Structure formats: structure tokens, C-alpha cells
mmCIF file of C-alpha atoms in Angstrom:
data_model
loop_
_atom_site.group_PDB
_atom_site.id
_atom_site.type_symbol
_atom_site.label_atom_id
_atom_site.label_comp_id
_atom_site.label_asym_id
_atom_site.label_seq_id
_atom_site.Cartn_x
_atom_site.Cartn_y
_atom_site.Cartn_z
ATOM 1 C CA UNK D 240 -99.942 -212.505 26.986
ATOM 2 C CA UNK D 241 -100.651 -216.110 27.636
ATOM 3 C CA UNK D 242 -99.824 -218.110 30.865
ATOM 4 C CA UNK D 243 -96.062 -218.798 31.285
ATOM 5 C CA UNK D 244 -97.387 -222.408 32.468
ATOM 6 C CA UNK D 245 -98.656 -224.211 30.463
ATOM 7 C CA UNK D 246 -101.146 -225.560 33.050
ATOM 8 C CA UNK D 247 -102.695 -222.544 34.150
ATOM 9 C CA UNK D 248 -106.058 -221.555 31.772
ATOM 10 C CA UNK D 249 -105.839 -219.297 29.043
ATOM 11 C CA UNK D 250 -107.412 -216.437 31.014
ATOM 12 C CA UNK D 251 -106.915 -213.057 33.001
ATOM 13 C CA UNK D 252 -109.542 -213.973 35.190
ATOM 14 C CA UNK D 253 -107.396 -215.261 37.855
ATOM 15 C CA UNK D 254 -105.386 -212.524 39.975
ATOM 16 C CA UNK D 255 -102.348 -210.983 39.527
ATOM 17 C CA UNK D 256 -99.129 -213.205 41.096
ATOM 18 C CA UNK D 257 -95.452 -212.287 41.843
ATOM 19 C CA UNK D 258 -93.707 -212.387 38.726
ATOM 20 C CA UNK D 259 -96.684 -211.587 36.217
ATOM 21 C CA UNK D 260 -96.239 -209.022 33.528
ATOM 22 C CA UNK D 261 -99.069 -206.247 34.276
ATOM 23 C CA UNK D 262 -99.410 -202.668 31.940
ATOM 24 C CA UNK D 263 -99.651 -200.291 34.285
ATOM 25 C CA UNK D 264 -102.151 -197.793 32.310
ATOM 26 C CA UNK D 265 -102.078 -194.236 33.685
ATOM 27 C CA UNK D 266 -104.159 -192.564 30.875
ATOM 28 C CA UNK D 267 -104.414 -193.686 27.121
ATOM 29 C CA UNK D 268 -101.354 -192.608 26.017
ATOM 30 C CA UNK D 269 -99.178 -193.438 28.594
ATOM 31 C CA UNK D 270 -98.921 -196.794 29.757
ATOM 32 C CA UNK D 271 -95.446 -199.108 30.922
ATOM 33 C CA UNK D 272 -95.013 -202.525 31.463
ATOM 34 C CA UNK D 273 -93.574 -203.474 34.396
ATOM 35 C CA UNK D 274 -93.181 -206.982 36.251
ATOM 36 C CA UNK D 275 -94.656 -207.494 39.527
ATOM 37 C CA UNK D 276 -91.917 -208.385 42.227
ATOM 38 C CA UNK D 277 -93.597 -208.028 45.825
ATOM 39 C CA UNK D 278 -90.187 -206.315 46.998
ATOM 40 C CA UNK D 279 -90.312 -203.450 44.290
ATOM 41 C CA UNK D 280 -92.524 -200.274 44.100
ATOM 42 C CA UNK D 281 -93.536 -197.859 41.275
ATOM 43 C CA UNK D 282 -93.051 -194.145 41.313
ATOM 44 C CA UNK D 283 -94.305 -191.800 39.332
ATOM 45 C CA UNK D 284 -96.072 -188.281 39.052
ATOM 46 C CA UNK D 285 -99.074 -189.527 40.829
ATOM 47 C CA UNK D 286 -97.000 -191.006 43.576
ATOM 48 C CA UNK D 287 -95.614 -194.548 45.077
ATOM 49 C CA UNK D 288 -96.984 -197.901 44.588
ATOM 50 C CA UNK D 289 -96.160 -200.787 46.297
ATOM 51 C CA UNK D 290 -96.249 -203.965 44.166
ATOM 52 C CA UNK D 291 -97.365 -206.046 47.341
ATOM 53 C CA UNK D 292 -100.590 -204.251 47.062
ATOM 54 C CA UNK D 293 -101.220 -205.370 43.569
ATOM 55 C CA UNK D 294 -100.779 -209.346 44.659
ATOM 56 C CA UNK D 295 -103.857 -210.740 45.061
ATOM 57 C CA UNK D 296 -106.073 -208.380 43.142
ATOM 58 C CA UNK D 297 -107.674 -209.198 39.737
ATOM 59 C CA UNK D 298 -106.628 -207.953 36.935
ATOM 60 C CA UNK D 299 -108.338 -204.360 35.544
ATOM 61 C CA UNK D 300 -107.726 -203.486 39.270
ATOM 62 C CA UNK D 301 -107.609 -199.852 39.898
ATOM 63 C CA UNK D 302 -104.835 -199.239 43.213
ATOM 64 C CA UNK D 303 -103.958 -196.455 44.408
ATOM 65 C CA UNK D 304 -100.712 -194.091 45.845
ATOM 66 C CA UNK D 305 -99.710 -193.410 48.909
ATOM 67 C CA UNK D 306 -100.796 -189.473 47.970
ATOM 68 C CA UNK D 307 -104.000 -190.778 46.806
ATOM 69 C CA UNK D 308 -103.184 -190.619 43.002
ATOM 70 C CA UNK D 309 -104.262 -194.298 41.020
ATOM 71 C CA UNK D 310 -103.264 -196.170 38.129
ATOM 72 C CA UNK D 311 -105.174 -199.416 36.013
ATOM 73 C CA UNK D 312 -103.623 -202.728 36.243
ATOM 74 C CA UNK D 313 -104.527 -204.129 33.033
ATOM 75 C CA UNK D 314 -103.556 -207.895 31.495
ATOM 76 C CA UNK D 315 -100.957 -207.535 28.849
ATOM 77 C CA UNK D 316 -102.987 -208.669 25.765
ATOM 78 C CA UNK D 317 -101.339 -208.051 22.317
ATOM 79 C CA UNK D 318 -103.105 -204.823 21.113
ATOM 80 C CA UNK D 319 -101.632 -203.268 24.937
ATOM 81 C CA UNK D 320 -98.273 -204.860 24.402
ATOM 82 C CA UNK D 321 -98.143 -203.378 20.852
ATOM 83 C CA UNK D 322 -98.419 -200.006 22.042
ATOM 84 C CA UNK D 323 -95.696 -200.026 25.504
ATOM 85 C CA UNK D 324 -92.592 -202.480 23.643
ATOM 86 C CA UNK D 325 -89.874 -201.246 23.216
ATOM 87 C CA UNK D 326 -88.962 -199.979 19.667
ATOM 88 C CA UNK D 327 -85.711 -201.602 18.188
ATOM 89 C CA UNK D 328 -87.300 -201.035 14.964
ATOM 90 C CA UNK D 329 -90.045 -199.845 13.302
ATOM 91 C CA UNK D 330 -93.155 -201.654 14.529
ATOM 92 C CA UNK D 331 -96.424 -202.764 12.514
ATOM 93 C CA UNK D 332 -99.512 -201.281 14.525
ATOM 94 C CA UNK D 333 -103.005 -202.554 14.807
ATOM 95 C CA UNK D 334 -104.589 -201.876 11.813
ATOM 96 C CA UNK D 335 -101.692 -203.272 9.866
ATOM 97 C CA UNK D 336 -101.370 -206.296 11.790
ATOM 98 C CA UNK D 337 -105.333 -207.323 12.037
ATOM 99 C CA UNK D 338 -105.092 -207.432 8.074
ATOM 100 C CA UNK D 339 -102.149 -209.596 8.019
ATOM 101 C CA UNK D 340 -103.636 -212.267 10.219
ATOM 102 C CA UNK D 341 -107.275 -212.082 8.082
ATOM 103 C CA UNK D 342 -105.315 -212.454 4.881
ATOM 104 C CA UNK D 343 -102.850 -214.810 5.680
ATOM 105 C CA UNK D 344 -106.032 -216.861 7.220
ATOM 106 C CA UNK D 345 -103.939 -218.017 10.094
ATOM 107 C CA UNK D 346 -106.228 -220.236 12.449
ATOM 108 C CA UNK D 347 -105.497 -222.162 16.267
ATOM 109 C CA UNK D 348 -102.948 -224.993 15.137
ATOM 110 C CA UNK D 349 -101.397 -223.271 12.346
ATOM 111 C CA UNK D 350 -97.025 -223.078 11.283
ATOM 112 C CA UNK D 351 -96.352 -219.631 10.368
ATOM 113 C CA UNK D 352 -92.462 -218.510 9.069
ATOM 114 C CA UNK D 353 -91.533 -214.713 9.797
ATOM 115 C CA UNK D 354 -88.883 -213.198 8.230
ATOM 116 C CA UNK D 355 -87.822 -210.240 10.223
ATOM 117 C CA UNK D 356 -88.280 -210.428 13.681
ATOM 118 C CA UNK D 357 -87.577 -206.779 14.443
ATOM 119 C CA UNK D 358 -89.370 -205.183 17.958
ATOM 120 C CA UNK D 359 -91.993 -208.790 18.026
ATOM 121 C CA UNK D 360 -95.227 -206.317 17.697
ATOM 122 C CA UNK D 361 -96.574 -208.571 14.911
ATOM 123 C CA UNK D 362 -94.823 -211.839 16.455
ATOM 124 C CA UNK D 363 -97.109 -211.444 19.585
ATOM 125 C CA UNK D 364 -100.376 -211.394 17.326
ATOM 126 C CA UNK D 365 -99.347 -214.115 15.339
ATOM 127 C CA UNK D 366 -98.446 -216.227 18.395
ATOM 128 C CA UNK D 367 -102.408 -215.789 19.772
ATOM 129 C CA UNK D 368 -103.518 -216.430 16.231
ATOM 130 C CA UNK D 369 -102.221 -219.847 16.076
ATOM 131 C CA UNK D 370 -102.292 -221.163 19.837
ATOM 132 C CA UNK D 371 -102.742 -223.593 21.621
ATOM 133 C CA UNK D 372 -101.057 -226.309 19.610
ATOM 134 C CA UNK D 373 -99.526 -223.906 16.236
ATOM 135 C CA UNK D 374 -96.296 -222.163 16.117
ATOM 136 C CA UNK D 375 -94.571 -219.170 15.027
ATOM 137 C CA UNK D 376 -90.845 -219.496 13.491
ATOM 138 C CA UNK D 377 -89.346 -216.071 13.500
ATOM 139 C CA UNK D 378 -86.400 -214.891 11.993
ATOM 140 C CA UNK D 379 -84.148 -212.401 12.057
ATOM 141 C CA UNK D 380 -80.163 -212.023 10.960
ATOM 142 C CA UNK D 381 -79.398 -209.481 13.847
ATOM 143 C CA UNK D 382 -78.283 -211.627 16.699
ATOM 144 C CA UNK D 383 -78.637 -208.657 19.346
ATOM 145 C CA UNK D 384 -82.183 -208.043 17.990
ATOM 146 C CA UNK D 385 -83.231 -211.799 18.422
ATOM 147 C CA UNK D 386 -81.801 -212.068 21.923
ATOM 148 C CA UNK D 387 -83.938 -209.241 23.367
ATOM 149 C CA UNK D 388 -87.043 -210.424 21.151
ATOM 150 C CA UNK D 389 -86.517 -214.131 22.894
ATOM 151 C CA UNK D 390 -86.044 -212.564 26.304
ATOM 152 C CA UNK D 391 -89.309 -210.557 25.447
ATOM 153 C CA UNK D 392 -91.351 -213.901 24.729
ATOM 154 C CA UNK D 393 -89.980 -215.308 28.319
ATOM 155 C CA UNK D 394 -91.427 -212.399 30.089
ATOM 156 C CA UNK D 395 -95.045 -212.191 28.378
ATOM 157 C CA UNK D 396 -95.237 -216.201 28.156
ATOM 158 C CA UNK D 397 -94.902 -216.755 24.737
ATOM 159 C CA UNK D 398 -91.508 -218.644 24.605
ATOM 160 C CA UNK D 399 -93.550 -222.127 23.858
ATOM 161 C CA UNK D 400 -95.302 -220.277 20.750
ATOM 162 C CA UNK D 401 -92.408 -218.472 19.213
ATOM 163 C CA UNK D 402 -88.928 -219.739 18.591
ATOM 164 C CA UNK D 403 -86.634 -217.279 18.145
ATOM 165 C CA UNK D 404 -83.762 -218.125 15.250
ATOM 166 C CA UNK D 405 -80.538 -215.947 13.713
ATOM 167 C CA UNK D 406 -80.583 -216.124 9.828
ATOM 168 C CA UNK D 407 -79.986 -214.391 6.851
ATOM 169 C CA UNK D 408 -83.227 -215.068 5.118
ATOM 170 C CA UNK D 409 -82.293 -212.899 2.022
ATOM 171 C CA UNK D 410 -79.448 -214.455 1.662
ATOM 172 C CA UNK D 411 -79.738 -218.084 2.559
ATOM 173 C CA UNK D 412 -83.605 -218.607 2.251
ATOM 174 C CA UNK D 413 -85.510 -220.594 5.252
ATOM 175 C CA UNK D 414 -84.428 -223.629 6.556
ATOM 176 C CA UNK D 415 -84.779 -226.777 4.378
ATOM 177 C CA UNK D 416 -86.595 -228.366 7.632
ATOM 178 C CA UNK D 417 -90.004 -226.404 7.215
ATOM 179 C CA UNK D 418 -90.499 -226.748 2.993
ATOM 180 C CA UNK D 419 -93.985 -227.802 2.651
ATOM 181 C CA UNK D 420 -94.737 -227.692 5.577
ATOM 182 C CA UNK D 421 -95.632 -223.707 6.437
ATOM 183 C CA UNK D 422 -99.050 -222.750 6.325
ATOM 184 C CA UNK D 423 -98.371 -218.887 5.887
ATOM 185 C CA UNK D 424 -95.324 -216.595 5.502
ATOM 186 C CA UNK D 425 -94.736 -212.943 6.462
ATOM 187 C CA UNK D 426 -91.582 -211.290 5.360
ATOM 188 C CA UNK D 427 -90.643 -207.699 6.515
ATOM 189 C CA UNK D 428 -87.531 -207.178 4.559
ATOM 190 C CA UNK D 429 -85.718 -204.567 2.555
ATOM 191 C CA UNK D 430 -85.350 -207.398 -0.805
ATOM 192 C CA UNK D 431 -88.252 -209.287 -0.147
ATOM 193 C CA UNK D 432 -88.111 -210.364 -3.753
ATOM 194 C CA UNK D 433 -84.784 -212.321 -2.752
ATOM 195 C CA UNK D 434 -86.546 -214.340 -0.300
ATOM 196 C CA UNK D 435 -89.566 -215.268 -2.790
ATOM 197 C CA UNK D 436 -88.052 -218.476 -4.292
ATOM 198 C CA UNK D 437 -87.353 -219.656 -0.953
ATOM 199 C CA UNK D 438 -90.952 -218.650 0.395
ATOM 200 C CA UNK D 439 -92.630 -220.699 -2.488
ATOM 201 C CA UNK D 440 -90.772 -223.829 -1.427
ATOM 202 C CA UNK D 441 -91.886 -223.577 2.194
ATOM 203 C CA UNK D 442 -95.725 -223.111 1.600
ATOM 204 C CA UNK D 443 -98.382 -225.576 1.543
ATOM 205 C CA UNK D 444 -100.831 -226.192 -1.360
ATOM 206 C CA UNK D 445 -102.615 -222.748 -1.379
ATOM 207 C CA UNK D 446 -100.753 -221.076 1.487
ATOM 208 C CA UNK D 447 -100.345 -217.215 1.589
ATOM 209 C CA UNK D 448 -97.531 -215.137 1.629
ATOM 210 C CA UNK D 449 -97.600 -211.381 2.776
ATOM 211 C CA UNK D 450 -94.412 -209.102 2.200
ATOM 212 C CA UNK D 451 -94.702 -205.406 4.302
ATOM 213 C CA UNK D 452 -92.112 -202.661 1.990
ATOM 214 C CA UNK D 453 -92.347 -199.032 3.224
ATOM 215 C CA UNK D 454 -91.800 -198.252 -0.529
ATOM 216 C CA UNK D 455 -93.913 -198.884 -3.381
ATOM 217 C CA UNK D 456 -90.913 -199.696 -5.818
ATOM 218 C CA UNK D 457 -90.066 -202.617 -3.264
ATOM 219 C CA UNK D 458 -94.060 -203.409 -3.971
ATOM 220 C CA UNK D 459 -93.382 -202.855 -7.617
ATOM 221 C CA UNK D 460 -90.094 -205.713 -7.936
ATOM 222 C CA UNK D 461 -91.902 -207.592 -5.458
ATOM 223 C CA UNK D 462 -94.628 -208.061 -7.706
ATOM 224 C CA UNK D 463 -92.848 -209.041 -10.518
ATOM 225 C CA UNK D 464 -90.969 -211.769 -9.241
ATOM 226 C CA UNK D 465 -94.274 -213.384 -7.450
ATOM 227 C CA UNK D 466 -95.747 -213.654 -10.839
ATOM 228 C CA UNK D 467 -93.256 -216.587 -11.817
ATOM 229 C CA UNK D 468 -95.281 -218.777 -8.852
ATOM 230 C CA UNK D 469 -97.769 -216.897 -6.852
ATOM 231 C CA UNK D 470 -101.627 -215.930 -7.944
ATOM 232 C CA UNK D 471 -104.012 -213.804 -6.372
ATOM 233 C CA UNK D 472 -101.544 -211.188 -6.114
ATOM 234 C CA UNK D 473 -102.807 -207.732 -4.381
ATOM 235 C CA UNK D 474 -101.578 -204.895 -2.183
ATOM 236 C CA UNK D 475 -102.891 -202.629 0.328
ATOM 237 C CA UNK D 476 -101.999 -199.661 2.048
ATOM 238 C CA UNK D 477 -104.069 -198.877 5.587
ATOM 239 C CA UNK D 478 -104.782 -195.306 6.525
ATOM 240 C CA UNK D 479 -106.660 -194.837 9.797
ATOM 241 C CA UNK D 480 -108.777 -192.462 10.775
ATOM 242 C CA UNK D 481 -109.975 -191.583 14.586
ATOM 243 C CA UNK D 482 -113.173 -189.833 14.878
ATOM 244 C CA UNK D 483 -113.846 -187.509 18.368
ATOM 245 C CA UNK D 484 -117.033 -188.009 19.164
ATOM 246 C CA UNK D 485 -118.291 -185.932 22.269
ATOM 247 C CA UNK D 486 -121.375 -184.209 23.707
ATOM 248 C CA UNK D 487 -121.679 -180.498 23.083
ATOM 249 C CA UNK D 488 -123.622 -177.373 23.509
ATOM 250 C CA UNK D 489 -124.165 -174.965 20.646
ATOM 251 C CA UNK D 490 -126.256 -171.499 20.902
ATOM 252 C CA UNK D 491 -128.387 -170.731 17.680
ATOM 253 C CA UNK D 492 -126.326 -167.037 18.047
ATOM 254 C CA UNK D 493 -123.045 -168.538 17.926
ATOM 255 C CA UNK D 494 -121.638 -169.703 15.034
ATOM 256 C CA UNK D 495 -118.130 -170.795 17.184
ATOM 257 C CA UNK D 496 -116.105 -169.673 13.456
ATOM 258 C CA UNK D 497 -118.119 -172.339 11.224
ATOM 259 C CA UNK D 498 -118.451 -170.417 7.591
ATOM 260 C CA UNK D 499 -122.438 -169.991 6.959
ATOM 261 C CA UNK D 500 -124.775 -167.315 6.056
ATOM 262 C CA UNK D 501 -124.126 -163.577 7.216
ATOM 263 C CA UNK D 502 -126.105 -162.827 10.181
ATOM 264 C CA UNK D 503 -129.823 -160.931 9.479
ATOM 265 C CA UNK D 504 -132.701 -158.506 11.011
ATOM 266 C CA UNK D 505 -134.617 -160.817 13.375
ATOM 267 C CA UNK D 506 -138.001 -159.696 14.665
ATOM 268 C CA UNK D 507 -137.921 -158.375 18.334
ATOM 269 C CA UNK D 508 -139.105 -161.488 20.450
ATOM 270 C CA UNK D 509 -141.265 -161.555 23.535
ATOM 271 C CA UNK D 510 -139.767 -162.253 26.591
ATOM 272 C CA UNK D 511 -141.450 -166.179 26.737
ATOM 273 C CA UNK D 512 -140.518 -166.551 23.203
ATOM 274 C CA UNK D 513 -137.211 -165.535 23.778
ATOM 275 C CA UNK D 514 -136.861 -168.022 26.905
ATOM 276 C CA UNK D 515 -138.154 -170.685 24.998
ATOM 277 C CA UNK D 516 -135.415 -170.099 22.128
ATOM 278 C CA UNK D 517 -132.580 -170.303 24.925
ATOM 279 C CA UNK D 518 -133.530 -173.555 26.349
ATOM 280 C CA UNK D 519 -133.761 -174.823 22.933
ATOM 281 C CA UNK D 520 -130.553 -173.355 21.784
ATOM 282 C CA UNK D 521 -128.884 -174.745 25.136
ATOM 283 C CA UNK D 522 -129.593 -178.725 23.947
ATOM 284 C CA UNK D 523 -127.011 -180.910 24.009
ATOM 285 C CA UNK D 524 -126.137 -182.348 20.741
ATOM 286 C CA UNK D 525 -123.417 -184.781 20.088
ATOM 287 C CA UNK D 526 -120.962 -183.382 17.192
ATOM 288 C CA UNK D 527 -118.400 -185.853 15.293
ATOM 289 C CA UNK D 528 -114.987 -184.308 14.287
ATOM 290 C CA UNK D 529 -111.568 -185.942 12.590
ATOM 291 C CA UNK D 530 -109.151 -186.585 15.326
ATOM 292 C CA UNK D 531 -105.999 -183.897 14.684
ATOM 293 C CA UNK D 532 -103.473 -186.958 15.195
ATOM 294 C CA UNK D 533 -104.200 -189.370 12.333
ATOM 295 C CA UNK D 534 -101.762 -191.720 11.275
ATOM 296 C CA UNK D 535 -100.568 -191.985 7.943
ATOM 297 C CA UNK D 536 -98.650 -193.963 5.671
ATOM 298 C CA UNK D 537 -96.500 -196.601 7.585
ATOM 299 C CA UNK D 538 -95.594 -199.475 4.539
ATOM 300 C CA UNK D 539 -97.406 -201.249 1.752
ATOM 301 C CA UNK D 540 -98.978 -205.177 2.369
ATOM 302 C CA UNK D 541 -98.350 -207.058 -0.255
ATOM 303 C CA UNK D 542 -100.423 -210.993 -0.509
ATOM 304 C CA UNK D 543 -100.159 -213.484 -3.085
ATOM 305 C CA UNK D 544 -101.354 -217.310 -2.879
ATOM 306 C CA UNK D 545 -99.271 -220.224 -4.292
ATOM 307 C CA UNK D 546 -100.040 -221.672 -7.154
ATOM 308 C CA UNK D 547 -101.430 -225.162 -7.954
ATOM 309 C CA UNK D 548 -100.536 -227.310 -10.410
#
């Protein structure tokens, strides 16, 4: 995601190195992430691939099998690593996540507190949000789950961005060390409205606070206790839709099971005319459909501001 040293630029322009984390893209909807090691190789349907080949190439690098079959090399960025982690828990995706870091207007240099840890989708966003010189503190009260999320910020780089801490935010609040001091808050839990109290004493003058509930009576108590403290209180819920957008080629005759008008009697035409009518009918055209896999309903984003007095 970001150079494991610290010296090194901030950029996948350099070439891939033993030990770098690559996503290994094979088409769009199946990609893994797997870390170069010069001794290892990667099989799969398309064939072998030694990992001493990919040393030395730049990233975006397209290799190839032994059989002749390739794969993409690609840099790990956070929208790729969002979509090959490993799921410990449900994840937020894209869409979800690019409105969190808008509203919470996190910025380079910014201290952000996360409640809720879970698989580290949004942790990795936040992480590029605030570097070089901000942090993320994420929390979550499974130790298990924090272990593999820390191990997971070693391997893309991210360990001097993120700590990783064990705590019952529900039921113990954030630590006393960050009140006043956090610039934004995300919590992801299943009583956000128990962490609230806790959340207004760790904000800034004018910070944000976003709460994600799958449910909309979580929303619903949520709201009620951020009224006590919090202004500018509003909730969201992203649907995204795909559009396929391709080339096609549609004869005037052929109505390919569209509903329209019956067919009628047609004058006989000549044989030019009717040449001239098949070319035309033959065009290209580019047609604009509703992808058949569109996501729906994953949780409810809930913001709210802190109020000044």
C-alpha cells in the first residue's frame, strides 16, 4: 500500500523487489495477493509462474506461464486490497468507504479513532487519507481479529500508520490519552449509541463522527442519543449501480424481444434500396444496459458534528 521503509518514495514506480506485496490480477473478478519470495512460484489454471521472473519488472507488468497463459502484476493500492482481503467480517466496500473519508473531511496529518477494526478494508483507506505524518488508532475487542489485522498492516506497509489496540469500546469508551485530541471518529458497532458519550469527549472543536449500523433502528437510537451533543446530524444509505456499456449491432428487422409496435406491410424495395437499408441497419451503435449484479443494501452511515459552545 505504501513503502514498508520509510525511506523509499511514496510510489509504484519503482520495480517490484523480493518481499513486496503484488495482486496478482487474472481477470476482474479474480485477483489474490500474494508476496513475492524469489524461491516460490504460482500455479494456477493458466499455468506456473516463477516469482524470480517478476523481480525486476515494474509494476502493471504483464508475465507470463510456462504454457504461455499470463497474469497482471498490479501495486496493491487500497481500492485492489479492498476487494482480495480476507473476510473476518463483513467489509465496507468502495462506495461506502469514499463517503466516509469526504464526510469525516479527513486530510494528510490528520488523528482518526476507529472503533471496530474488523477485516481493515476501511482501516487501509483511512491510513492513505491521513499520511505521511497522521495516524489511524483502531480498535477492536476481539484479540484474534486484531492480531491478523496488525499482521495485515506489516505485510502491505502500513504498520507506521495504523496501530492496532484490544478494547472494549462499548463498554469502556476510548482511551483517556486521545480526548481532544481526535480529529474524526468512525465506529462500526452493534450499540454505537454506547460509545457516543465517549466519542464526544475525544473530538476536537467541530470534528465529525460517522457510525455504520446495518439496521435502521440502530440509526434510529443512534440518533437520539447524538442529539444531547452532536449537530448536523444526517444519514445515508449508498446503492450502486454498474452500467454495461458495449458496442452493438442491431438490424431494423429484428426487434431481439424489445416490446414495440406489431410488425406492418412494407412496400417491395428495389434491389439498391434494399442494399442501402442493410448497410444502414448493420451500424454499430453503442447500447447502455443495468449491470444484472448490482449491489444492494450493505448498512446505514450515520454523521453528526460536535457541538460548540
Amino acid at each position: 500500500m505504501l513503502p514498508v521503509n520509510p525511506m523509499d518514495k511514496n510510489t509504484f514506480h519503482r520495480c517490484i523487489r523480493d518481499g513486496d506485496l503484488v495482486i496478482v490480477y487474472e481477470r476482474h473478478d479474480n485477483m489474490k495477493p500474494i508476496k513475492v519470495n524469489k524461491e516460490s512460484e504460482l500455479q494456477n489454471r493458466f499455468g506456473v509462474f516463477k516469482h524470480a521472473e517478476w523481480i525486476g519488472k515494474p509494476f502493471g507488468s504483464k508475465v507470463f506461464s510456462n504454457r504461455g497463459g499470463f497474469v497482471y502484476l498490479l501495486a496493491p493500492t487500497p481500492e485492489l486490497w479492498t476487494l482480495v482481503l480476507s473476510h473476518r467480517t463483513q467489509i465496507l466496500y468502495l462506495a461506502d468507504i469514499s463517503l466516509v473519508i469526504m464526510y469525516l473531511e479527513i486530510v494528510p496529518g490528520c488523528l482518526v479513532l476507529e472503533s471496530g477494526t474488523g477485516s481493515g478494508s476501511l482501516t487501509t483507506s483511512l491510513a492513505r487519507a491521513v499520511a505521511p505524518v497522521g495516524h489511524v488508532y483502531t480498535f477492536d475487542f476481539h484479540e484474534q481479529r486484531a492480531t491478523s489485522a496488525r499482521e495485515e498492516f506489516e505485510l502491505t506497509g502500513l504498520s507506521s500508520l495504523v496501530t492496532v489496540n484490544v478494547r472494549d469500546i462499548q463498554g469502556e469508551g476510548f482511551p483517556s490519552e486521545f480526548c481532544g485530541r481526535a480529529d474524526s471518529v468512525f465506529l462500526d458497532l452493534p450499540q454505537p449509541w454506547l460509545a457516543i458519550p465517549s466519542v464526544a469527549n475525544m473530538l476536537k472543536q467541530d470534528g465529525v463522527m460517522c457510525s455504520f449500523s446495518p439496521c435502521i433502528e440502530q440509526v434510529q437510537r443512534t440518533c437520539e442519543t447524538l442529539k444531547s451533543k452532536f449537530t448536523d446530524i444526517r444519514t445515508f444509505e449508498i446503492l450502486l449501480r454498474a452500467y454495461e456499456i458495449r458496442e452493438a449491432r442491431m438490424g431494423s428487422g429484428h426487434n431481439n424481444g424489445a416490446s414495440g409496435p406489431l410488425p406492418c406491410k412494407r412496400r417491395q424495395l428495389s434491389p439498391g434500396e434494399a442494399t442501402k437499408e442493410s448497410q444502414e441497419s448493420l451500424h454499430p451503435s453503442v447500447m447502455a444496459k443495468p449491470c444484472s449484479e448490482a449491489k444492494g443494501h450493505t448498512g446505514y452511515l450515520t454523521f453528526a458534528r460536535l457541538r460548540c459552545y
